[in-house]
PDB file of C-alpha atoms in Angstrom:
ATOM      1  CA  UNK A1499      73.604  70.882  56.008  1.00 46.00           C
ATOM      2  CA  UNK A1500      70.771  70.022  58.377  1.00 51.00           C
ATOM      3  CA  UNK A1501      70.889  66.694  60.168  1.00 57.00           C
ATOM      4  CA  UNK A1502      67.875  64.477  59.523  1.00 62.00           C
ATOM      5  CA  UNK A1503      65.887  62.946  62.354  1.00 69.00           C
ATOM      6  CA  UNK A1504      65.581  59.209  61.887  1.00 75.00           C
ATOM      7  CA  UNK A1505      62.065  57.947  61.236  1.00 80.00           C
ATOM      8  CA  UNK A1506      62.334  54.756  59.221  1.00 87.00           C
ATOM      9  CA  UNK A1507      59.214  53.328  57.628  1.00 89.00           C
ATOM     10  CA  UNK A1508      60.940  50.532  55.720  1.00 90.00           C
ATOM     11  CA  UNK A1509      64.304  48.794  55.624  1.00 95.00           C
ATOM     12  CA  UNK A1510      65.267  46.205  53.044  1.00 96.00           C
ATOM     13  CA  UNK A1511      67.921  43.689  54.116  1.00 98.00           C
ATOM     14  CA  UNK A1512      69.488  41.198  51.729  1.00 98.00           C
ATOM     15  CA  UNK A1513      69.644  37.645  53.186  1.00 98.00           C
ATOM     16  CA  UNK A1514      71.721  36.485  50.204  1.00 97.00           C
ATOM     17  CA  UNK A1515      72.609  37.462  46.679  1.00 94.00           C
ATOM     18  CA  UNK A1516      72.785  33.832  45.596  1.00 94.00           C
ATOM     19  CA  UNK A1517      69.972  32.766  43.294  1.00 92.00           C
ATOM     20  CA  UNK A1518      68.777  29.601  41.589  1.00 89.00           C
ATOM     21  CA  UNK A1519      67.255  31.523  38.659  1.00 82.00           C
ATOM     22  CA  UNK A1520      68.764  33.593  35.860  1.00 84.00           C
ATOM     23  CA  UNK A1521      65.972  36.030  35.112  1.00 82.00           C
ATOM     24  CA  UNK A1522      66.630  38.176  32.052  1.00 77.00           C
ATOM     25  CA  UNK A1523      65.187  41.250  33.784  1.00 76.00           C
ATOM     26  CA  UNK A1524      67.380  40.966  36.887  1.00 77.00           C
ATOM     27  CA  UNK A1525      70.567  42.978  37.295  1.00 75.00           C
ATOM     28  CA  UNK A1526      72.066  40.014  39.143  1.00 75.00           C
ATOM     29  CA  UNK A1527      72.182  38.041  35.885  1.00 72.00           C
ATOM     30  CA  UNK A1528      74.415  40.725  34.373  1.00 71.00           C
ATOM     31  CA  UNK A1529      76.761  41.741  37.174  1.00 74.00           C
ATOM     32  CA  UNK A1530      79.859  40.314  38.869  1.00 78.00           C
ATOM     33  CA  UNK A1531      79.426  41.237  42.551  1.00 85.00           C
ATOM     34  CA  UNK A1532      80.895  38.966  45.207  1.00 89.00           C
ATOM     35  CA  UNK A1533      78.398  36.258  46.149  1.00 92.00           C
ATOM     36  CA  UNK A1534      77.520  35.577  49.769  1.00 96.00           C
ATOM     37  CA  UNK A1535      74.959  35.063  52.520  1.00 97.00           C
ATOM     38  CA  UNK A1536      74.106  37.274  55.459  1.00 98.00           C
ATOM     39  CA  UNK A1537      75.054  35.294  58.557  1.00 98.00           C
ATOM     40  CA  UNK A1538      72.683  35.128  61.516  1.00 98.00           C
ATOM     41  CA  UNK A1539      75.357  36.785  63.654  1.00 98.00           C
ATOM     42  CA  UNK A1540      75.624  39.719  61.274  1.00 98.00           C
ATOM     43  CA  UNK A1541      71.842  39.979  60.978  1.00 98.00           C
ATOM     44  CA  UNK A1542      71.685  40.366  64.763  1.00 98.00           C
ATOM     45  CA  UNK A1543      74.354  43.070  64.564  1.00 97.00           C
ATOM     46  CA  UNK A1544      72.253  44.966  62.029  1.00 97.00           C
ATOM     47  CA  UNK A1545      69.120  44.711  64.189  1.00 96.00           C
ATOM     48  CA  UNK A1546      71.076  45.958  67.200  1.00 95.00           C
ATOM     49  CA  UNK A1547      72.252  49.009  65.251  1.00 95.00           C
ATOM     50  CA  UNK A1548      68.968  49.910  63.581  1.00 94.00           C
ATOM     51  CA  UNK A1549      66.693  52.546  65.107  1.00 90.00           C
ATOM     52  CA  UNK A1550      62.991  51.804  65.429  1.00 88.00           C
ATOM     53  CA  UNK A1551      61.675  50.652  62.065  1.00 91.00           C
ATOM     54  CA  UNK A1552      58.100  49.929  61.006  1.00 91.00           C
ATOM     55  CA  UNK A1553      58.668  47.387  58.226  1.00 94.00           C
ATOM     56  CA  UNK A1554      61.418  45.034  57.121  1.00 97.00           C
ATOM     57  CA  UNK A1555      61.555  43.392  53.713  1.00 97.00           C
ATOM     58  CA  UNK A1556      63.976  40.476  53.497  1.00 97.00           C
ATOM     59  CA  UNK A1557      64.929  40.774  49.875  1.00 93.00           C
ATOM     60  CA  UNK A1558      67.936  41.635  47.777  1.00 92.00           C
ATOM     61  CA  UNK A1559      69.470  40.448  44.551  1.00 90.00           C
ATOM     62  CA  UNK A1560      69.062  36.759  45.353  1.00 93.00           C
ATOM     63  CA  UNK A1561      66.499  34.164  46.419  1.00 96.00           C
ATOM     64  CA  UNK A1562      65.917  34.659  50.177  1.00 97.00           C
ATOM     65  CA  UNK A1563      65.000  31.013  50.809  1.00 97.00           C
ATOM     66  CA  UNK A1564      68.574  29.995  49.976  1.00 97.00           C
ATOM     67  CA  UNK A1565      69.573  31.415  53.379  1.00 98.00           C
ATOM     68  CA  UNK A1566      69.074  28.574  55.870  1.00 97.00           C
ATOM     69  CA  UNK A1567      68.502  31.040  58.746  1.00 98.00           C
ATOM     70  CA  UNK A1568      65.707  32.975  57.053  1.00 98.00           C
ATOM     71  CA  UNK A1569      62.926  31.892  59.418  1.00 98.00           C
ATOM     72  CA  UNK A1570      65.076  32.810  62.429  1.00 98.00           C
ATOM     73  CA  UNK A1571      65.691  36.247  60.933  1.00 98.00           C
ATOM     74  CA  UNK A1572      61.945  36.699  60.505  1.00 98.00           C
ATOM     75  CA  UNK A1573      61.338  35.705  64.123  1.00 98.00           C
ATOM     76  CA  UNK A1574      64.001  38.060  65.486  1.00 98.00           C
ATOM     77  CA  UNK A1575      62.714  40.980  63.418  1.00 97.00           C
ATOM     78  CA  UNK A1576      59.133  40.345  64.543  1.00 97.00           C
ATOM     79  CA  UNK A1577      60.293  40.236  68.150  1.00 97.00           C
ATOM     80  CA  UNK A1578      61.888  43.647  67.643  1.00 95.00           C
ATOM     81  CA  UNK A1579      58.491  45.041  66.627  1.00 95.00           C
ATOM     82  CA  UNK A1580      58.764  45.118  62.849  1.00 96.00           C
ATOM     83  CA  UNK A1581      56.294  43.881  60.271  1.00 96.00           C
ATOM     84  CA  UNK A1582      58.207  41.477  58.024  1.00 98.00           C
ATOM     85  CA  UNK A1583      57.768  40.491  54.392  1.00 97.00           C
ATOM     86  CA  UNK A1584      59.802  38.878  51.654  1.00 97.00           C
ATOM     87  CA  UNK A1585      59.691  38.218  47.912  1.00 96.00           C
ATOM     88  CA  UNK A1586      60.461  34.788  46.506  1.00 97.00           C
ATOM     89  CA  UNK A1587      60.355  32.803  43.287  1.00 96.00           C
ATOM     90  CA  UNK A1588      58.767  30.049  45.438  1.00 96.00           C
ATOM     91  CA  UNK A1589      60.834  27.272  43.870  1.00 96.00           C
ATOM     92  CA  UNK A1590      62.159  26.273  47.312  1.00 96.00           C
ATOM     93  CA  UNK A1591      59.034  27.049  49.312  1.00 96.00           C
ATOM     94  CA  UNK A1592      57.926  23.571  50.364  1.00 94.00           C
ATOM     95  CA  UNK A1593      55.435  22.908  53.157  1.00 95.00           C
ATOM     96  CA  UNK A1594      58.178  22.625  55.780  1.00 96.00           C
ATOM     97  CA  UNK A1595      59.707  26.009  54.953  1.00 96.00           C
ATOM     98  CA  UNK A1596      56.307  27.659  54.693  1.00 97.00           C
ATOM     99  CA  UNK A1597      55.340  26.309  58.112  1.00 97.00           C
ATOM    100  CA  UNK A1598      58.575  27.637  59.638  1.00 97.00           C
ATOM    101  CA  UNK A1599      57.963  31.077  58.175  1.00 98.00           C
ATOM    102  CA  UNK A1600      54.382  31.039  59.460  1.00 98.00           C
ATOM    103  CA  UNK A1601      55.578  30.073  62.945  1.00 97.00           C
ATOM    104  CA  UNK A1602      58.161  32.847  62.835  1.00 98.00           C
ATOM    105  CA  UNK A1603      55.406  35.399  62.221  1.00 97.00           C
ATOM    106  CA  UNK A1604      55.920  36.400  58.584  1.00 98.00           C
ATOM    107  CA  UNK A1605      53.436  39.109  57.543  1.00 97.00           C
ATOM    108  CA  UNK A1606      53.748  39.103  53.769  1.00 97.00           C
ATOM    109  CA  UNK A1607      54.912  36.798  50.981  1.00 98.00           C
ATOM    110  CA  UNK A1608      55.256  38.073  47.401  1.00 97.00           C
ATOM    111  CA  UNK A1609      55.457  35.372  44.720  1.00 97.00           C
ATOM    112  CA  UNK A1610      57.151  36.286  41.428  1.00 95.00           C
ATOM    113  CA  UNK A1611      55.103  34.844  38.541  1.00 94.00           C
ATOM    114  CA  UNK A1612      54.889  36.463  35.087  1.00 93.00           C
ATOM    115  CA  UNK A1613      53.289  33.669  33.075  1.00 95.00           C
ATOM    116  CA  UNK A1614      51.682  30.239  33.443  1.00 97.00           C
ATOM    117  CA  UNK A1615      53.223  29.032  30.175  1.00 96.00           C
ATOM    118  CA  UNK A1616      56.148  26.687  31.094  1.00 95.00           C
ATOM    119  CA  UNK A1617      58.091  27.360  27.885  1.00 95.00           C
ATOM    120  CA  UNK A1618      57.745  31.121  28.146  1.00 93.00           C
ATOM    121  CA  UNK A1619      58.564  30.963  31.847  1.00 91.00           C
ATOM    122  CA  UNK A1620      61.882  29.256  31.075  1.00 92.00           C
ATOM    123  CA  UNK A1621      62.733  31.915  28.516  1.00 90.00           C
ATOM    124  CA  UNK A1622      62.204  34.764  30.972  1.00 87.00           C
ATOM    125  CA  UNK A1623      63.116  33.120  34.294  1.00 91.00           C
ATOM    126  CA  UNK A1624      65.509  30.252  33.391  1.00 87.00           C
ATOM    127  CA  UNK A1625      66.257  27.724  36.108  1.00 88.00           C
ATOM    128  CA  UNK A1626      63.355  26.764  38.404  1.00 91.00           C
ATOM    129  CA  UNK A1627      60.528  24.609  37.065  1.00 93.00           C
ATOM    130  CA  UNK A1628      57.142  26.312  36.819  1.00 96.00           C
ATOM    131  CA  UNK A1629      55.095  23.244  37.811  1.00 96.00           C
ATOM    132  CA  UNK A1630      57.019  22.932  41.081  1.00 96.00           C
ATOM    133  CA  UNK A1631      56.622  26.643  41.770  1.00 97.00           C
ATOM    134  CA  UNK A1632      52.854  26.561  41.252  1.00 97.00           C
ATOM    135  CA  UNK A1633      52.580  23.478  43.442  1.00 97.00           C
ATOM    136  CA  UNK A1634      54.607  25.129  46.221  1.00 97.00           C
ATOM    137  CA  UNK A1635      52.450  28.260  46.128  1.00 97.00           C
ATOM    138  CA  UNK A1636      49.250  26.220  46.259  1.00 97.00           C
ATOM    139  CA  UNK A1637      50.550  24.283  49.275  1.00 97.00           C
ATOM    140  CA  UNK A1638      51.478  27.546  50.995  1.00 97.00           C
ATOM    141  CA  UNK A1639      48.066  29.083  50.395  1.00 97.00           C
ATOM    142  CA  UNK A1640      46.279  25.952  51.651  1.00 96.00           C
ATOM    143  CA  UNK A1641      48.493  25.816  54.727  1.00 96.00           C
ATOM    144  CA  UNK A1642      47.644  29.421  55.574  1.00 96.00           C
ATOM    145  CA  UNK A1643      43.967  28.527  55.299  1.00 95.00           C
ATOM    146  CA  UNK A1644      44.388  25.366  57.367  1.00 95.00           C
ATOM    147  CA  UNK A1645      46.146  27.275  60.152  1.00 95.00           C
ATOM    148  CA  UNK A1646      43.690  30.166  59.974  1.00 95.00           C
ATOM    149  CA  UNK A1647      46.426  32.810  59.836  1.00 95.00           C
ATOM    150  CA  UNK A1648      44.836  36.225  59.505  1.00 90.00           C
ATOM    151  CA  UNK A1649      47.884  38.521  59.534  1.00 93.00           C
ATOM    152  CA  UNK A1650      49.589  37.141  56.411  1.00 97.00           C
ATOM    153  CA  UNK A1651      49.223  38.806  53.027  1.00 97.00           C
ATOM    154  CA  UNK A1652      49.881  36.572  50.009  1.00 97.00           C
ATOM    155  CA  UNK A1653      50.516  38.396  46.765  1.00 97.00           C
ATOM    156  CA  UNK A1654      51.650  37.681  43.220  1.00 97.00           C
ATOM    157  CA  UNK A1655      54.069  40.124  41.623  1.00 94.00           C
ATOM    158  CA  UNK A1656      54.000  40.219  37.818  1.00 94.00           C
ATOM    159  CA  UNK A1657      56.735  42.107  35.974  1.00 89.00           C
ATOM    160  CA  UNK A1658      55.241  43.820  32.926  1.00 85.00           C
ATOM    161  CA  UNK A1659      57.244  42.753  29.874  1.00 83.00           C
ATOM    162  CA  UNK A1660      56.269  42.740  26.185  1.00 85.00           C
ATOM    163  CA  UNK A1661      56.809  38.977  25.994  1.00 86.00           C
ATOM    164  CA  UNK A1662      54.532  38.120  28.905  1.00 90.00           C
ATOM    165  CA  UNK A1663      51.943  40.910  29.325  1.00 92.00           C
ATOM    166  CA  UNK A1664      49.363  38.769  27.490  1.00 94.00           C
ATOM    167  CA  UNK A1665      49.653  36.272  30.361  1.00 96.00           C
ATOM    168  CA  UNK A1666      48.396  38.731  32.978  1.00 97.00           C
ATOM    169  CA  UNK A1667      44.693  37.716  32.722  1.00 98.00           C
ATOM    170  CA  UNK A1668      45.606  34.034  33.207  1.00 98.00           C
ATOM    171  CA  UNK A1669      47.792  34.835  36.211  1.00 98.00           C
ATOM    172  CA  UNK A1670      44.999  36.930  37.745  1.00 98.00           C
ATOM    173  CA  UNK A1671      42.473  34.128  37.168  1.00 98.00           C
ATOM    174  CA  UNK A1672      44.833  31.590  38.748  1.00 98.00           C
ATOM    175  CA  UNK A1673      45.570  33.816  41.759  1.00 98.00           C
ATOM    176  CA  UNK A1674      41.853  34.395  42.304  1.00 97.00           C
ATOM    177  CA  UNK A1675      41.192  30.644  42.215  1.00 97.00           C
ATOM    178  CA  UNK A1676      43.677  30.217  45.064  1.00 96.00           C
ATOM    179  CA  UNK A1677      42.123  33.086  47.036  1.00 94.00           C
ATOM    180  CA  UNK A1678      45.272  35.173  46.963  1.00 96.00           C
ATOM    181  CA  UNK A1679      45.036  38.619  48.514  1.00 96.00           C
ATOM    182  CA  UNK A1680      46.365  40.612  45.567  1.00 96.00           C
ATOM    183  CA  UNK A1681      48.183  40.702  42.250  1.00 96.00           C
ATOM    184  CA  UNK A1682      50.658  43.502  41.671  1.00 94.00           C
ATOM    185  CA  UNK A1683      51.781  44.472  38.181  1.00 93.00           C
ATOM    186  CA  UNK A1684      55.250  45.983  38.364  1.00 86.00           C
ATOM    187  CA  UNK A1685      56.791  47.731  35.400  1.00 77.00           C
ATOM    188  CA  UNK A1686      60.418  47.152  34.498  1.00 69.00           C
ATOM    189  CA  UNK A1687      63.063  49.010  36.462  1.00 59.00           C
ATOM    190  CA  UNK A1688      64.912  49.928  33.305  1.00 51.00           C
ATOM    191  CA  UNK A1689      67.286  52.652  34.414  1.00 46.00           C
ATOM    192  CA  UNK A1690      69.689  50.408  36.328  1.00 45.00           C
ATOM    193  CA  UNK A1691      69.944  47.506  33.879  1.00 43.00           C
ATOM    194  CA  UNK A1692      73.471  46.358  33.105  1.00 42.00           C
ATOM    195  CA  UNK A1693      72.881  44.911  29.639  1.00 45.00           C
ATOM    196  CA  UNK A1694      71.467  47.692  27.476  1.00 45.00           C
ATOM    197  CA  UNK A1695      70.651  45.298  24.622  1.00 43.00           C
ATOM    198  CA  UNK A1696      68.428  43.196  26.866  1.00 42.00           C
ATOM    199  CA  UNK A1697      67.133  46.403  28.401  1.00 45.00           C
ATOM    200  CA  UNK A1698      66.071  47.816  25.043  1.00 44.00           C
ATOM    201  CA  UNK A1699      64.184  44.632  24.152  1.00 46.00           C
ATOM    202  CA  UNK A1700      62.365  44.683  27.465  1.00 48.00           C
ATOM    203  CA  UNK A1701      61.205  48.248  26.875  1.00 54.00           C
ATOM    204  CA  UNK A1702      59.605  47.593  23.512  1.00 64.00           C
ATOM    205  CA  UNK A1703      56.153  47.536  25.069  1.00 72.00           C
ATOM    206  CA  UNK A1704      53.149  47.774  22.775  1.00 79.00           C
ATOM    207  CA  UNK A1705      51.005  50.217  24.758  1.00 81.00           C
ATOM    208  CA  UNK A1706      47.668  49.311  23.095  1.00 87.00           C
ATOM    209  CA  UNK A1707      48.452  45.653  23.791  1.00 90.00           C
ATOM    210  CA  UNK A1708      49.381  46.542  27.378  1.00 88.00           C
ATOM    211  CA  UNK A1709      46.116  48.419  27.831  1.00 90.00           C
ATOM    212  CA  UNK A1710      44.114  45.577  26.300  1.00 95.00           C
ATOM    213  CA  UNK A1711      45.452  42.856  28.587  1.00 95.00           C
ATOM    214  CA  UNK A1712      45.441  44.955  31.745  1.00 94.00           C
ATOM    215  CA  UNK A1713      41.785  45.824  31.056  1.00 96.00           C
ATOM    216  CA  UNK A1714      40.897  42.136  30.625  1.00 97.00           C
ATOM    217  CA  UNK A1715      42.775  41.291  33.812  1.00 97.00           C
ATOM    218  CA  UNK A1716      40.997  44.082  35.684  1.00 97.00           C
ATOM    219  CA  UNK A1717      37.589  42.748  34.659  1.00 97.00           C
ATOM    220  CA  UNK A1718      38.519  39.252  35.836  1.00 98.00           C
ATOM    221  CA  UNK A1719      39.815  40.607  39.134  1.00 97.00           C
ATOM    222  CA  UNK A1720      36.654  42.638  39.765  1.00 97.00           C
ATOM    223  CA  UNK A1721      34.431  39.685  38.903  1.00 97.00           C
ATOM    224  CA  UNK A1722      36.314  37.351  41.234  1.00 97.00           C
ATOM    225  CA  UNK A1723      36.887  39.790  44.070  1.00 96.00           C
ATOM    226  CA  UNK A1724      40.678  39.956  43.748  1.00 96.00           C
ATOM    227  CA  UNK A1725      42.652  43.155  44.268  1.00 96.00           C
ATOM    228  CA  UNK A1726      44.656  43.941  41.110  1.00 96.00           C
ATOM    229  CA  UNK A1727      47.063  46.832  41.468  1.00 92.00           C
ATOM    230  CA  UNK A1728      48.244  48.461  38.238  1.00 89.00           C
ATOM    231  CA  UNK A1729      50.940  51.131  37.811  1.00 82.00           C
ATOM    232  CA  UNK A1730      50.459  54.377  35.948  1.00 72.00           C
ATOM    233  CA  UNK A1731      51.798  54.769  32.427  1.00 68.00           C
ATOM    234  CA  UNK A1732      51.686  58.551  32.396  1.00 64.00           C
ATOM    235  CA  UNK A1733      54.982  60.405  32.169  1.00 53.00           C
ATOM    236  CA  UNK A1734      54.058  63.204  34.526  1.00 51.00           C
ATOM    237  CA  UNK A1735      56.767  63.616  37.138  1.00 52.00           C
ATOM    238  CA  UNK A1736      55.361  62.773  40.536  1.00 53.00           C
ATOM    239  CA  UNK A1737      57.964  62.631  43.253  1.00 53.00           C
ATOM    240  CA  UNK A1738      56.507  60.426  45.969  1.00 67.00           C
ATOM    241  CA  UNK A1739      59.652  58.478  46.754  1.00 80.00           C
ATOM    242  CA  UNK A1740      60.694  58.649  50.383  1.00 86.00           C
ATOM    243  CA  UNK A1741      63.685  56.319  50.340  1.00 89.00           C
ATOM    244  CA  UNK A1742      66.300  59.058  50.955  1.00 91.00           C
ATOM    245  CA  UNK A1743      64.399  60.181  54.066  1.00 91.00           C
ATOM    246  CA  UNK A1744      62.649  57.135  55.505  1.00 90.00           C
ATOM    247  CA  UNK A1745      64.312  53.958  54.257  1.00 93.00           C
ATOM    248  CA  UNK A1746      67.365  52.236  52.861  1.00 95.00           C
ATOM    249  CA  UNK A1747      68.715  48.979  51.514  1.00 96.00           C
ATOM    250  CA  UNK A1748      71.361  46.919  53.336  1.00 98.00           C
ATOM    251  CA  UNK A1749      73.340  44.336  51.381  1.00 97.00           C
ATOM    252  CA  UNK A1750      74.411  40.952  52.740  1.00 97.00           C
ATOM    253  CA  UNK A1751      77.908  42.375  53.329  1.00 97.00           C
ATOM    254  CA  UNK A1752      76.658  45.437  55.176  1.00 98.00           C
ATOM    255  CA  UNK A1753      76.661  48.241  52.618  1.00 98.00           C
ATOM    256  CA  UNK A1754      73.894  50.809  52.980  1.00 98.00           C
ATOM    257  CA  UNK A1755      72.551  51.746  49.570  1.00 96.00           C
ATOM    258  CA  UNK A1756      69.734  53.997  48.483  1.00 93.00           C
ATOM    259  CA  UNK A1757      66.761  51.725  47.887  1.00 91.00           C
ATOM    260  CA  UNK A1758      65.321  48.501  46.506  1.00 87.00           C
ATOM    261  CA  UNK A1759      65.693  49.808  42.945  1.00 84.00           C
ATOM    262  CA  UNK A1760      69.317  50.825  43.336  1.00 86.00           C
ATOM    263  CA  UNK A1761      70.812  48.278  45.738  1.00 89.00           C
ATOM    264  CA  UNK A1762      74.215  47.853  44.088  1.00 89.00           C
ATOM    265  CA  UNK A1763      76.985  49.243  46.346  1.00 92.00           C
ATOM    266  CA  UNK A1764      79.394  49.231  43.410  1.00 89.00           C
ATOM    267  CA  UNK A1765      77.270  51.971  41.846  1.00 87.00           C
ATOM    268  CA  UNK A1766      76.504  54.038  44.956  1.00 91.00           C
ATOM    269  CA  UNK A1767      76.781  53.467  48.694  1.00 95.00           C
ATOM    270  CA  UNK A1768      76.688  55.588  51.821  1.00 97.00           C
ATOM    271  CA  UNK A1769      78.690  53.430  54.233  1.00 98.00           C
ATOM    272  CA  UNK A1770      78.918  50.005  55.845  1.00 98.00           C
ATOM    273  CA  UNK A1771      76.883  49.188  58.919  1.00 98.00           C
ATOM    274  CA  UNK A1772      79.466  46.661  60.112  1.00 98.00           C
ATOM    275  CA  UNK A1773      82.063  49.420  60.244  1.00 97.00           C
ATOM    276  CA  UNK A1774      80.019  52.422  61.459  1.00 96.00           C
ATOM    277  CA  UNK A1775      76.885  53.193  63.440  1.00 95.00           C
ATOM    278  CA  UNK A1776      73.636  53.628  61.538  1.00 95.00           C
ATOM    279  CA  UNK A1777      73.083  57.165  62.802  1.00 94.00           C
ATOM    280  CA  UNK A1778      76.606  58.106  61.718  1.00 95.00           C
ATOM    281  CA  UNK A1779      75.974  56.869  58.182  1.00 96.00           C
ATOM    282  CA  UNK A1780      72.442  58.314  57.990  1.00 95.00           C
ATOM    283  CA  UNK A1781      73.708  61.817  58.586  1.00 94.00           C
ATOM    284  CA  UNK A1782      77.125  61.659  56.949  1.00 95.00           C
ATOM    285  CA  UNK A1783      78.159  64.184  54.322  1.00 95.00           C
ATOM    286  CA  UNK A1784      77.479  61.856  51.394  1.00 96.00           C
ATOM    287  CA  UNK A1785      73.887  61.122  52.496  1.00 95.00           C
ATOM    288  CA  UNK A1786      73.137  64.776  53.222  1.00 94.00           C
ATOM    289  CA  UNK A1787      74.505  65.909  49.861  1.00 95.00           C
ATOM    290  CA  UNK A1788      72.458  63.257  48.101  1.00 94.00           C
ATOM    291  CA  UNK A1789      69.237  64.336  49.840  1.00 93.00           C
ATOM    292  CA  UNK A1790      69.931  67.926  48.870  1.00 93.00           C
ATOM    293  CA  UNK A1791      70.316  67.027  45.186  1.00 92.00           C
ATOM    294  CA  UNK A1792      67.283  64.733  45.352  1.00 89.00           C
ATOM    295  CA  UNK A1793      65.125  67.524  46.762  1.00 87.00           C
ATOM    296  CA  UNK A1794      66.237  69.772  43.901  1.00 88.00           C
ATOM    297  CA  UNK A1795      65.512  67.070  41.341  1.00 83.00           C
ATOM    298  CA  UNK A1796      69.169  66.916  40.318  1.00 85.00           C
ATOM    299  CA  UNK A1797      70.115  63.465  41.680  1.00 87.00           C
ATOM    300  CA  UNK A1798      71.550  61.766  38.593  1.00 83.00           C
ATOM    301  CA  UNK A1799      71.120  58.325  40.145  1.00 83.00           C
ATOM    302  CA  UNK A1800      67.337  58.819  40.271  1.00 83.00           C
ATOM    303  CA  UNK A1801      66.811  60.853  37.123  1.00 76.00           C
ATOM    304  CA  UNK A1802      65.168  58.104  35.065  1.00 70.00           C
ATOM    305  CA  UNK A1803      63.849  55.885  37.836  1.00 75.00           C
ATOM    306  CA  UNK A1804      60.309  54.710  36.987  1.00 65.00           C
ATOM    307  CA  UNK A1805      59.276  55.011  40.638  1.00 64.00           C
ATOM    308  CA  UNK A1806      60.135  58.717  40.528  1.00 62.00           C
ATOM    309  CA  UNK A1807      57.656  59.140  37.695  1.00 55.00           C
ATOM    310  CA  UNK A1808      54.983  56.971  39.339  1.00 58.00           C
ATOM    311  CA  UNK A1809      55.438  54.289  36.659  1.00 63.00           C
ATOM    312  CA  UNK A1810      56.842  51.411  38.726  1.00 65.00           C
ATOM    313  CA  UNK A1811      53.976  50.321  40.960  1.00 59.00           C
ATOM    314  CA  UNK A1812      50.438  51.239  41.872  1.00 59.00           C
ATOM    315  CA  UNK A1813      50.780  54.256  44.159  1.00 58.00           C
ATOM    316  CA  UNK A1814      49.544  52.293  47.179  1.00 61.00           C
ATOM    317  CA  UNK A1815      52.434  49.832  46.796  1.00 56.00           C
ATOM    318  CA  UNK A1816      55.225  52.406  46.752  1.00 57.00           C
ATOM    319  CA  UNK A1817      57.651  50.835  49.288  1.00 55.00           C
ATOM    320  CA  UNK A1818      58.627  54.126  50.938  1.00 53.00           C
ATOM    321  CA  UNK A1819      56.392  57.142  50.359  1.00 52.00           C
ATOM    322  CA  UNK A1820      57.656  60.601  51.152  1.00 55.00           C
ATOM    323  CA  UNK A1821      55.949  61.777  54.355  1.00 51.00           C
ATOM    324  CA  UNK A1822      57.918  65.000  54.731  1.00 48.00           C
TER     325      UNK A1822
END
């Protein structure tokens, strides 16, 4: 099989798979992987092995801010020429940590908020307290404004669930009041859920209700000048995913997995960057066979992925778009 030239547009690296929340939609709540943090030494090893990469997202199956070296990782990645972002539940994002991330050169922060109702929040994202989260986000936004940082995108990511979709207009209104840059509605990544019972409940979306609340949210966003990005609900197959060709996920313990939607090395992995070179893994037999099946539309791992059908995000937010 043909070797693939390396042109990476995005890498996702997991700073930790520890988390202070137990979100019902998260695979981490339902798995039993070994828990650990990516050490600064190992992060440097990964950077040394990676080819030129445009964007790095510091995210995995945990809360990135639990890694004490996160700001240093951001700084090192920026110094290597990458744009750097991360997603957080913001429960630990106090002014001190925000300031360190700003100084390190962070380019994007995604805040995970599905509802402004404290009781509903605890049902869907048990653990962190909503009032503290909202306060931390407000402090972060104000600090960006105070410092006059232009190259920092602040976004809210809302996971579309039947229990919380009615909250979308309120979240959009709140984000607009803080002068956020965008709100991104993300549909549930259902194919890789571990608990099928929970999974089935999540998928019981009332489409007319979904359309009603997204339309209300869109009108609010347009009125207040906020960018609201909505995914498609059509079932037409639209292969735009470029992960097999231009990106990958790296776990805290070094396993290279397919993407941000299938990061679990116990399900599928291509190698370990602490044991082999990146180029060696990128063009090994397993990776090449997977790309061949993906191109034919026969990759079982991806067969029901919502991103493959254009149903996960707004098309402009697809993490790795196929440029081949």
